[in-house]
């Protein structure tokens, strides 16, 4: 169930085996006793194992009824082994570099805090929302953008709109960025370094509603890449002694999934020709020759393409591009004129999801979308966006999971010493002996490019280096 983020044993027993766990010390006749106070640890473990055994047949029947057996047995169950190995191996870090980055960020935070207070003209607690409101809107007289239940908003979106109205706002935004990096990634990553100077995250295969993998303790999927300061953290992720990092990622996999699902001739043709897809899209949207596409037009086309993969509509596109909603709608309309099959796919997907109550990927992964039947217009709209992106994101997730399973098997058969140690979004990171780098590169491309037969090629980018940063550039 994609709506669930955890599956406690007691809840599953109630739902699938009609076994109610006892509240007290003793179990009712015919029921399982999970009372930790009344049994020793060995007996408790045995009863938990018995509970799991009671779930096997009910869960098997349920998966058969929902058409999920193949997805489970061919992808999700084999993937457990891959993720377990990744969690056991972990990824190497340069602890000294990580500590230096944390300390540098701490010093930068102190500098920006002092500069922000100086620009404000009086001392105040920079982390106090109440005091910040008083400085921004009362003392400096800046124009409030929106109001919350507790007063005028000082969130990032509000401050971005005020950035050019007073020097203090720009300094405050810089401070918040650096403080977030310091606390979450500076302090946070240092605290997670384990034996052998490696970080061993937990990978989740049943948390993200789209089917994508996620990680926590720490969340390595959120290592920032949008800013120079954030990208610097990749310098601290390193290959182990005598090894190098090989990073493989799917190039524009969501857009390739859109082309496949929508069967749009224009998109398929651009991918088959090996065109710069964003340039080709901009050429069609803005009705100019490919060689005449401007950097700004290409950037807008790129935002539209990726926005569609996440169900973005005109308001969200306008916010991202910094343009009025009406202008964003004109760009979206032009996109759908250029690629009409994409519009039809989106509309058909929403209609089918509304009728069935769920979406389903080509691999059979289902996602319930109860928001589609809500009486609230905004909630229904959110459900429509979820329906639009579920098939795209779900297919991309399934392809990547297949690739991980097949890559693990291929490495075992090859006799190569390379190990998969990390997965982040559309990237897989391997630790490879330098003398096996060429052979491993060939194997990785062969496996990942053939993980699924799309109507367009699956393109795999490769990079290698001693650190995550040096490999990715």
Short mmCIF file of C-alpha atoms in Angstrom, two decimals:
data_model
loop_
_atom_site.label_atom_id
_atom_site.label_comp_id
_atom_site.label_asym_id
_atom_site.label_seq_id
_atom_site.Cartn_x
_atom_site.Cartn_y
_atom_site.Cartn_z
CA UNK A 1 0.00 0.00 0.00
CA UNK A 2 1.84 3.14 -1.20
CA UNK A 3 -0.08 5.26 1.31
CA UNK A 4 1.61 3.43 4.20
CA UNK A 5 5.14 4.23 5.34
CA UNK A 6 5.48 1.35 7.84
CA UNK A 7 3.92 -2.05 8.36
CA UNK A 8 3.80 -3.04 12.06
CA UNK A 9 3.34 -6.77 12.58
CA UNK A 10 0.40 -6.35 14.94
CA UNK A 11 -1.52 -4.28 12.40
CA UNK A 12 -0.86 -6.74 9.59
CA UNK A 13 -2.04 -9.66 11.75
CA UNK A 14 -5.31 -7.90 12.51
CA UNK A 15 -5.85 -6.93 8.88
CA UNK A 16 -4.89 -10.14 7.12
CA UNK A 17 -5.10 -12.96 9.69
CA UNK A 18 -7.83 -11.70 12.06
CA UNK A 19 -5.47 -12.09 15.01
CA UNK A 20 -5.90 -9.50 17.74
CA UNK A 21 -2.81 -8.95 19.87
CA UNK A 22 -3.47 -8.88 23.63
CA UNK A 23 -3.34 -5.70 25.70
CA UNK A 24 -2.52 -7.46 28.97
CA UNK A 25 -0.07 -10.10 30.12
CA UNK A 26 -2.01 -13.13 28.96
CA UNK A 27 -3.27 -13.87 25.49
CA UNK A 28 -6.90 -14.91 24.92
CA UNK A 29 -7.40 -18.51 23.95
CA UNK A 30 -6.46 -19.11 20.32
CA UNK A 31 -4.62 -15.78 20.01
CA UNK A 32 -0.92 -14.89 19.89
CA UNK A 33 0.73 -13.48 23.01
CA UNK A 34 3.06 -10.56 22.25
CA UNK A 35 3.16 -9.17 25.79
CA UNK A 36 6.84 -8.40 26.33
CA UNK A 37 6.44 -8.27 30.11
CA UNK A 38 5.10 -11.79 30.37
CA UNK A 39 7.50 -13.69 28.09
CA UNK A 40 11.24 -13.87 27.72
CA UNK A 41 12.97 -12.54 24.63
CA UNK A 42 13.45 -15.92 22.97
CA UNK A 43 9.78 -16.82 23.37
CA UNK A 44 8.70 -13.40 22.11
CA UNK A 45 10.88 -13.82 19.02
CA UNK A 46 9.37 -17.24 18.39
CA UNK A 47 5.84 -15.87 18.62
CA UNK A 48 6.73 -13.05 16.24
CA UNK A 49 8.05 -15.64 13.79
CA UNK A 50 4.79 -17.56 14.17
CA UNK A 51 2.88 -14.36 13.47
CA UNK A 52 4.86 -13.79 10.29
CA UNK A 53 4.17 -17.38 9.22
CA UNK A 54 0.43 -16.78 9.70
CA UNK A 55 0.67 -13.87 7.23
CA UNK A 56 2.28 -15.73 4.34
CA UNK A 57 -0.83 -17.22 2.73
CA UNK A 58 -3.16 -14.23 3.30
CA UNK A 59 -0.58 -11.85 1.82
CA UNK A 60 0.07 -14.20 -1.09
CA UNK A 61 -3.65 -14.37 -1.87
CA UNK A 62 -3.99 -10.60 -1.61
CA UNK A 63 -1.09 -10.02 -4.01
CA UNK A 64 -2.54 -12.51 -6.48
CA UNK A 65 -5.91 -10.75 -6.37
CA UNK A 66 -4.29 -7.36 -6.98
CA UNK A 67 -1.95 -8.61 -9.69
CA UNK A 68 1.13 -7.74 -7.63
CA UNK A 69 2.78 -11.16 -7.40
CA UNK A 70 5.15 -10.66 -10.34
CA UNK A 71 6.19 -7.20 -9.13
CA UNK A 72 6.89 -8.61 -5.68
CA UNK A 73 8.71 -11.81 -6.64
CA UNK A 74 10.72 -10.47 -9.59
CA UNK A 75 11.59 -6.97 -8.37
CA UNK A 76 10.88 -6.13 -4.73
CA UNK A 77 12.03 -9.37 -3.06
CA UNK A 78 15.29 -9.69 -5.07
CA UNK A 79 15.94 -6.00 -4.38
CA UNK A 80 16.09 -6.69 -0.62
CA UNK A 81 19.43 -8.46 -1.10
CA UNK A 82 20.84 -5.52 -3.08
CA UNK A 83 19.77 -2.94 -0.50
CA UNK A 84 21.02 -5.09 2.38
CA UNK A 85 24.47 -5.24 0.79
CA UNK A 86 24.45 -1.47 0.24
CA UNK A 87 23.52 -0.88 3.89
CA UNK A 88 26.24 -3.27 5.06
CA UNK A 89 28.99 -1.82 2.88
CA UNK A 90 28.14 1.86 3.24
CA UNK A 91 29.93 4.67 1.43
CA UNK A 92 33.35 5.99 2.38
CA UNK A 93 33.82 9.49 3.74
CA UNK A 94 36.82 11.70 4.38
CA UNK A 95 36.04 12.48 8.02
CA UNK A 96 38.69 15.21 8.28
CA UNK A 97 37.24 16.95 5.20
CA UNK A 98 33.71 16.61 6.58
CA UNK A 99 34.72 18.13 9.93
CA UNK A 100 36.52 20.98 8.15
CA UNK A 101 33.41 21.70 6.06
CA UNK A 102 31.27 21.72 9.19
CA UNK A 103 33.65 24.10 10.96
CA UNK A 104 33.86 26.39 7.91
CA UNK A 105 30.06 26.52 7.76
CA UNK A 106 29.89 27.32 11.47
CA UNK A 107 32.25 30.26 10.96
CA UNK A 108 30.25 31.41 7.92
CA UNK A 109 27.02 31.22 9.95
CA UNK A 110 28.56 33.42 12.64
CA UNK A 111 29.68 35.95 10.02
CA UNK A 112 26.31 36.07 8.26
CA UNK A 113 24.41 36.32 11.55
CA UNK A 114 26.48 39.33 12.58
CA UNK A 115 26.16 40.94 9.13
CA UNK A 116 22.37 40.44 9.13
CA UNK A 117 22.00 42.03 12.57
CA UNK A 118 24.22 44.94 11.52
CA UNK A 119 22.12 45.50 8.38
CA UNK A 120 18.97 45.47 10.52
CA UNK A 121 20.35 48.27 12.64
CA UNK A 122 19.68 46.64 16.00
CA UNK A 123 20.36 43.42 17.86
CA UNK A 124 17.72 40.69 17.65
CA UNK A 125 17.39 36.90 17.70
CA UNK A 126 17.76 35.96 14.06
CA UNK A 127 16.03 32.61 14.69
CA UNK A 128 12.95 34.18 16.31
CA UNK A 129 10.08 34.52 13.84
CA UNK A 130 8.34 37.08 16.07
CA UNK A 131 11.42 39.31 16.33
CA UNK A 132 12.12 38.92 12.62
CA UNK A 133 8.60 40.11 11.76
CA UNK A 134 9.11 43.20 13.89
CA UNK A 135 12.39 44.01 12.15
CA UNK A 136 11.18 43.37 8.60
CA UNK A 137 7.70 44.84 8.65
CA UNK A 138 7.68 47.33 11.53
CA UNK A 139 11.21 48.74 11.71
CA UNK A 140 12.27 48.44 8.05
CA UNK A 141 8.75 48.91 6.66
CA UNK A 142 8.93 46.13 4.08
CA UNK A 143 5.67 45.03 2.48
CA UNK A 144 4.23 41.77 3.90
CA UNK A 145 3.49 39.17 1.22
CA UNK A 146 1.13 36.78 3.00
CA UNK A 147 -0.34 36.19 6.42
CA UNK A 148 -0.38 33.01 8.49
CA UNK A 149 -2.40 32.16 11.61
CA UNK A 150 0.34 33.63 13.80
CA UNK A 151 1.21 36.69 11.73
CA UNK A 152 2.98 37.76 8.56
CA UNK A 153 5.02 35.03 6.90
CA UNK A 154 8.81 35.07 6.91
CA UNK A 155 9.25 31.86 4.92
CA UNK A 156 11.72 31.43 2.07
CA UNK A 157 9.20 32.24 -0.68
CA UNK A 158 8.28 35.50 1.06
CA UNK A 159 11.88 36.50 1.63
CA UNK A 160 12.78 35.79 -2.00
CA UNK A 161 10.20 38.37 -3.08
CA UNK A 162 11.72 40.88 -0.65
CA UNK A 163 15.35 40.07 -1.49
CA UNK A 164 15.98 43.29 -3.45
CA UNK A 165 14.04 45.55 -1.07
CA UNK A 166 16.71 45.70 1.64
CA UNK A 167 20.29 44.35 2.00
CA UNK A 168 19.34 42.56 5.22
CA UNK A 169 16.99 40.17 3.41
CA UNK A 170 19.69 38.82 1.11
CA UNK A 171 22.00 38.30 4.09
CA UNK A 172 19.20 36.54 6.00
CA UNK A 173 18.55 34.16 3.10
CA UNK A 174 22.24 33.36 2.89
CA UNK A 175 22.34 32.75 6.65
CA UNK A 176 19.40 30.33 6.48
CA UNK A 177 20.98 28.39 3.63
CA UNK A 178 24.30 28.06 5.43
CA UNK A 179 22.70 27.21 8.78
CA UNK A 180 20.64 24.46 7.13
CA UNK A 181 23.79 23.02 5.55
CA UNK A 182 25.71 23.27 8.83
CA UNK A 183 23.09 21.60 11.01
CA UNK A 184 21.64 19.00 8.65
CA UNK A 185 24.70 18.00 6.65
CA UNK A 186 27.68 19.32 8.62
CA UNK A 187 26.69 18.17 12.09
CA UNK A 188 24.33 15.49 10.79
CA UNK A 189 26.74 13.63 8.53
CA UNK A 190 29.64 13.77 11.00
CA UNK A 191 27.38 12.10 13.59
CA UNK A 192 26.55 9.26 11.16
CA UNK A 193 30.14 8.24 10.34
CA UNK A 194 30.66 4.64 11.47
CA UNK A 195 33.41 2.00 11.49
CA UNK A 196 35.94 2.29 8.69
CA UNK A 197 34.96 5.94 8.17
CA UNK A 198 31.87 4.91 6.24
CA UNK A 199 28.27 6.10 6.37
CA UNK A 200 25.70 3.31 6.31
CA UNK A 201 22.26 4.66 5.49
CA UNK A 202 18.97 2.77 5.61
CA UNK A 203 17.30 2.36 2.20
CA UNK A 204 13.51 2.25 1.99
CA UNK A 205 11.74 0.50 -0.87
CA UNK A 206 8.14 0.85 0.35
CA UNK A 207 8.00 4.44 1.66
CA UNK A 208 7.79 6.74 -1.38
CA UNK A 209 4.28 6.53 -2.84
CA UNK A 210 5.62 6.41 -6.40
CA UNK A 211 7.70 3.30 -5.69
CA UNK A 212 10.99 5.19 -5.77
CA UNK A 213 13.69 4.36 -3.26
CA UNK A 214 14.45 6.69 -0.38
CA UNK A 215 16.98 6.69 2.44
CA UNK A 216 17.32 7.86 6.00
CA UNK A 217 19.71 7.78 8.95
CA UNK A 218 21.04 9.80 7.10
CA UNK A 219 18.99 10.85 4.09
CA UNK A 220 21.62 10.64 1.36
CA UNK A 221 19.00 11.40 -1.29
CA UNK A 222 18.85 14.96 0.00
CA UNK A 223 22.55 15.83 -0.26
CA UNK A 224 22.13 19.30 -1.83
CA UNK A 225 23.23 19.91 -5.41
CA UNK A 226 21.53 23.20 -6.31
CA UNK A 227 24.10 25.49 -4.68
CA UNK A 228 27.90 25.53 -4.74
CA UNK A 229 28.01 25.26 -0.95
CA UNK A 230 25.73 22.24 -1.05
CA UNK A 231 27.60 20.49 -3.86
CA UNK A 232 30.79 20.80 -1.84
CA UNK A 233 29.55 18.03 0.47
CA UNK A 234 30.15 15.53 -2.33
CA UNK A 235 33.88 16.14 -1.85
CA UNK A 236 33.66 14.30 1.46
CA UNK A 237 32.27 11.09 -0.11
CA UNK A 238 35.26 9.05 -1.22
CA UNK A 239 36.29 5.67 -2.55
CA UNK A 240 37.82 3.21 -0.13
CA UNK A 241 41.58 2.51 -0.14
CA UNK A 242 42.75 1.20 -3.52
CA UNK A 243 39.31 1.80 -5.07
CA UNK A 244 37.65 4.36 -7.32
CA UNK A 245 34.02 5.47 -7.57
CA UNK A 246 32.01 4.73 -10.70
CA UNK A 247 28.75 6.65 -10.98
CA UNK A 248 26.10 5.67 -13.51
CA UNK A 249 22.88 7.58 -13.96
CA UNK A 250 19.93 7.41 -16.29
CA UNK A 251 19.82 10.48 -18.52
CA UNK A 252 16.36 12.12 -18.53
CA UNK A 253 14.60 8.89 -17.57
CA UNK A 254 11.32 10.63 -16.64
CA UNK A 255 11.13 12.32 -20.05
CA UNK A 256 11.86 9.04 -21.78
CA UNK A 257 9.07 7.44 -19.75
CA UNK A 258 6.70 10.22 -20.89
CA UNK A 259 7.65 9.59 -24.52
CA UNK A 260 7.04 5.85 -24.08
CA UNK A 261 3.75 6.13 -22.21
CA UNK A 262 2.30 8.89 -24.39
CA UNK A 263 3.64 7.37 -27.62
CA UNK A 264 4.21 10.92 -28.86
CA UNK A 265 5.92 10.87 -32.30
CA UNK A 266 7.67 14.20 -31.73
CA UNK A 267 9.26 13.19 -28.44
CA UNK A 268 10.11 9.71 -29.67
CA UNK A 269 11.71 11.14 -32.82
CA UNK A 270 13.83 13.60 -30.84
CA UNK A 271 15.13 10.89 -28.52
CA UNK A 272 15.80 8.44 -31.36
CA UNK A 273 17.73 11.12 -33.25
CA UNK A 274 19.86 11.81 -30.19
CA UNK A 275 18.81 15.47 -30.18
CA UNK A 276 19.27 17.78 -27.21
CA UNK A 277 15.74 17.11 -25.96
CA UNK A 278 15.34 20.46 -24.21
CA UNK A 279 16.55 22.33 -27.29
CA UNK A 280 14.22 20.30 -29.51
CA UNK A 281 11.32 20.95 -27.15
CA UNK A 282 12.05 24.69 -27.06
CA UNK A 283 12.22 24.76 -30.85
CA UNK A 284 8.70 23.35 -31.07
CA UNK A 285 7.21 25.38 -28.20
CA UNK A 286 8.54 28.74 -29.36
CA UNK A 287 8.36 27.94 -33.08
CA UNK A 288 11.99 28.74 -33.86
CA UNK A 289 14.74 26.81 -35.60
CA UNK A 290 16.76 24.56 -33.31
CA UNK A 291 19.89 26.60 -33.92
CA UNK A 292 18.05 29.80 -32.96
CA UNK A 293 16.83 28.60 -29.54
CA UNK A 294 18.04 30.93 -26.79
CA UNK A 295 19.39 29.87 -23.41
CA UNK A 296 16.27 31.30 -21.76
CA UNK A 297 13.94 29.40 -24.10
CA UNK A 298 15.79 26.15 -23.50
CA UNK A 299 15.61 26.71 -19.74
CA UNK A 300 11.85 27.27 -19.91
CA UNK A 301 11.35 24.17 -22.05
CA UNK A 302 13.39 22.12 -19.60
CA UNK A 303 11.26 23.34 -16.69
CA UNK A 304 8.05 22.46 -18.56
CA UNK A 305 9.27 18.96 -19.43
CA UNK A 306 10.36 18.07 -15.91
CA UNK A 307 7.39 19.87 -14.38
CA UNK A 308 5.01 17.63 -16.32
CA UNK A 309 6.72 14.56 -14.88
CA UNK A 310 5.67 15.82 -11.44
CA UNK A 311 2.18 17.00 -12.40
CA UNK A 312 3.10 20.70 -12.44
CA UNK A 313 0.47 23.09 -13.78
CA UNK A 314 0.57 26.73 -14.86
CA UNK A 315 0.70 28.24 -11.36
CA UNK A 316 3.62 26.07 -10.28
CA UNK A 317 5.42 26.65 -13.57
CA UNK A 318 4.96 30.39 -13.22
CA UNK A 319 6.40 30.30 -9.71
CA UNK A 320 9.42 28.31 -10.87
CA UNK A 321 10.08 30.57 -13.86
CA UNK A 322 9.23 33.81 -12.06
CA UNK A 323 6.56 34.74 -14.62
CA UNK A 324 2.79 35.39 -14.38
CA UNK A 325 0.51 32.35 -14.34
CA UNK A 326 -1.09 33.45 -17.62
CA UNK A 327 2.27 33.52 -19.38
CA UNK A 328 3.11 30.10 -17.96
CA UNK A 329 -0.20 28.76 -19.28
CA UNK A 330 0.66 30.04 -22.77
CA UNK A 331 3.93 28.08 -22.63
CA UNK A 332 2.14 24.94 -21.41
CA UNK A 333 -0.49 25.25 -24.15
CA UNK A 334 2.28 25.59 -26.74
CA UNK A 335 3.92 22.44 -25.37
CA UNK A 336 0.72 20.44 -25.72
CA UNK A 337 0.20 21.75 -29.26
CA UNK A 338 3.72 20.57 -30.08
CA UNK A 339 3.26 17.22 -28.32
CA UNK A 340 -0.51 16.48 -28.40
CA UNK A 341 -0.14 12.82 -27.43
CA UNK A 342 1.27 13.93 -24.07
CA UNK A 343 -1.87 15.95 -23.34
CA UNK A 344 -4.05 12.97 -24.29
CA UNK A 345 -2.01 10.65 -22.07
CA UNK A 346 -2.37 13.02 -19.10
CA UNK A 347 -6.13 13.40 -19.60
CA UNK A 348 -6.70 9.68 -20.12
CA UNK A 349 -4.61 8.82 -17.06
CA UNK A 350 -6.60 11.13 -14.80
CA UNK A 351 -9.92 9.86 -16.18
CA UNK A 352 -8.91 6.23 -15.68
CA UNK A 353 -7.64 6.89 -12.16
CA UNK A 354 -10.86 8.69 -11.26
CA UNK A 355 -12.89 5.71 -12.50
CA UNK A 356 -10.77 3.01 -10.83
CA UNK A 357 -9.60 4.93 -7.77
CA UNK A 358 -5.96 4.12 -8.45
CA UNK A 359 -3.17 4.30 -11.02
CA UNK A 360 -1.10 1.35 -12.20
CA UNK A 361 2.38 1.24 -13.71
CA UNK A 362 3.38 -1.02 -16.58
CA UNK A 363 4.89 -3.34 -13.94
CA UNK A 364 1.55 -3.51 -12.08
CA UNK A 365 2.44 -1.17 -9.20
CA UNK A 366 -0.77 0.39 -7.88
CA UNK A 367 -1.24 3.71 -6.16
CA UNK A 368 -4.56 4.54 -4.55
CA UNK A 369 -5.60 8.18 -5.06
CA UNK A 370 -8.62 8.87 -2.81
CA UNK A 371 -8.13 12.62 -3.35
CA UNK A 372 -9.76 12.27 -6.77
CA UNK A 373 -13.16 11.70 -5.16
CA UNK A 374 -12.88 14.58 -2.68
CA UNK A 375 -15.59 17.25 -2.62
CA UNK A 376 -12.85 19.85 -2.15
CA UNK A 377 -11.70 21.28 -5.49
CA UNK A 378 -8.11 21.90 -4.38
CA UNK A 379 -7.77 18.37 -3.01
CA UNK A 380 -9.17 16.96 -6.27
CA UNK A 381 -6.65 19.03 -8.22
CA UNK A 382 -3.85 17.63 -6.07
CA UNK A 383 -5.19 14.13 -6.81
CA UNK A 384 -5.10 14.86 -10.54
CA UNK A 385 -1.47 15.94 -10.30
CA UNK A 386 -0.67 12.75 -8.39
CA UNK A 387 -2.41 10.67 -11.06
CA UNK A 388 -0.46 12.41 -13.83
CA UNK A 389 2.93 11.78 -12.28
CA UNK A 390 2.28 8.35 -10.73
CA UNK A 391 2.65 6.41 -13.97
CA UNK A 392 5.72 8.36 -15.05
CA UNK A 393 7.53 8.32 -11.71
CA UNK A 394 6.37 4.77 -11.02
CA UNK A 395 7.72 3.45 -14.32
CA UNK A 396 11.05 5.23 -13.74
CA UNK A 397 11.19 3.73 -10.24
CA UNK A 398 10.44 0.23 -11.49
CA UNK A 399 13.06 0.45 -14.24
CA UNK A 400 15.69 1.57 -11.75
CA UNK A 401 14.83 -1.23 -9.34
CA UNK A 402 15.07 -3.78 -12.15
CA UNK A 403 18.45 -2.30 -13.11
CA UNK A 404 19.75 -2.63 -9.53
CA UNK A 405 18.65 -6.26 -9.28
CA UNK A 406 20.10 -7.18 -12.68
CA UNK A 407 23.32 -5.26 -12.01
CA UNK A 408 23.85 -7.12 -8.74
CA UNK A 409 23.33 -10.46 -10.50
CA UNK A 410 25.60 -9.53 -13.39
CA UNK A 411 28.41 -8.45 -11.06
CA UNK A 412 28.15 -11.75 -9.17
CA UNK A 413 28.37 -13.75 -12.40
CA UNK A 414 31.20 -11.66 -13.86
CA UNK A 415 33.65 -12.30 -11.06
CA UNK A 416 34.42 -8.58 -10.93
CA UNK A 417 35.16 -7.13 -7.50
CA UNK A 418 33.01 -4.02 -8.01
CA UNK A 419 30.27 -3.42 -5.44
CA UNK A 420 27.12 -1.30 -5.58
CA UNK A 421 27.38 0.93 -2.50
CA UNK A 422 24.86 3.74 -2.99
CA UNK A 423 21.73 4.72 -4.89
CA UNK A 424 20.61 8.35 -5.11
CA UNK A 425 17.66 9.33 -7.33
CA UNK A 426 18.62 8.13 -10.83
CA UNK A 427 22.26 7.44 -9.90
CA UNK A 428 23.95 4.26 -8.78
CA UNK A 429 27.40 4.49 -7.20
CA UNK A 430 29.85 1.60 -7.34
CA UNK A 431 33.22 1.07 -5.69
CA UNK A 432 35.59 -0.43 -8.25
CA UNK A 433 39.24 -1.54 -8.34
CA UNK A 434 40.92 0.77 -10.91
CA UNK A 435 42.20 -2.16 -12.98
CA UNK A 436 38.59 -3.38 -13.44
CA UNK A 437 37.14 0.02 -14.30
CA UNK A 438 36.78 -0.49 -18.07
CA UNK A 439 35.18 -3.92 -17.72
CA UNK A 440 32.81 -2.65 -15.03
CA UNK A 441 31.82 0.36 -17.14
CA UNK A 442 30.90 -1.92 -20.05
CA UNK A 443 28.88 -4.23 -17.82
CA UNK A 444 27.00 -1.37 -16.11
CA UNK A 445 25.98 0.23 -19.41
CA UNK A 446 24.88 -3.12 -20.86
CA UNK A 447 22.69 -3.92 -17.86
CA UNK A 448 21.17 -0.50 -17.25
CA UNK A 449 20.48 0.29 -20.92
CA UNK A 450 18.56 -2.99 -21.26
CA UNK A 451 16.64 -2.95 -17.99
CA UNK A 452 13.39 -2.30 -19.87
CA UNK A 453 12.40 -2.06 -23.52
CA UNK A 454 11.14 1.51 -23.94
CA UNK A 455 10.10 3.00 -27.27
CA UNK A 456 13.14 5.25 -26.90
CA UNK A 457 16.68 4.30 -25.85
CA UNK A 458 17.60 4.24 -22.17
CA UNK A 459 20.68 6.45 -22.05
CA UNK A 460 23.27 5.86 -19.30
CA UNK A 461 25.86 8.46 -18.29
CA UNK A 462 29.07 7.27 -16.63
CA UNK A 463 31.62 9.16 -14.56
CA UNK A 464 34.42 8.06 -12.27
CA UNK A 465 36.85 9.54 -9.79
CA UNK A 466 38.25 9.31 -6.27
CA UNK A 467 35.36 11.35 -4.81
CA UNK A 468 31.69 11.80 -5.60
CA UNK A 469 32.38 15.45 -6.45
CA UNK A 470 35.30 14.78 -8.80
CA UNK A 471 33.29 12.15 -10.67
CA UNK A 472 30.21 14.32 -11.10
CA UNK A 473 32.14 17.52 -11.82
#
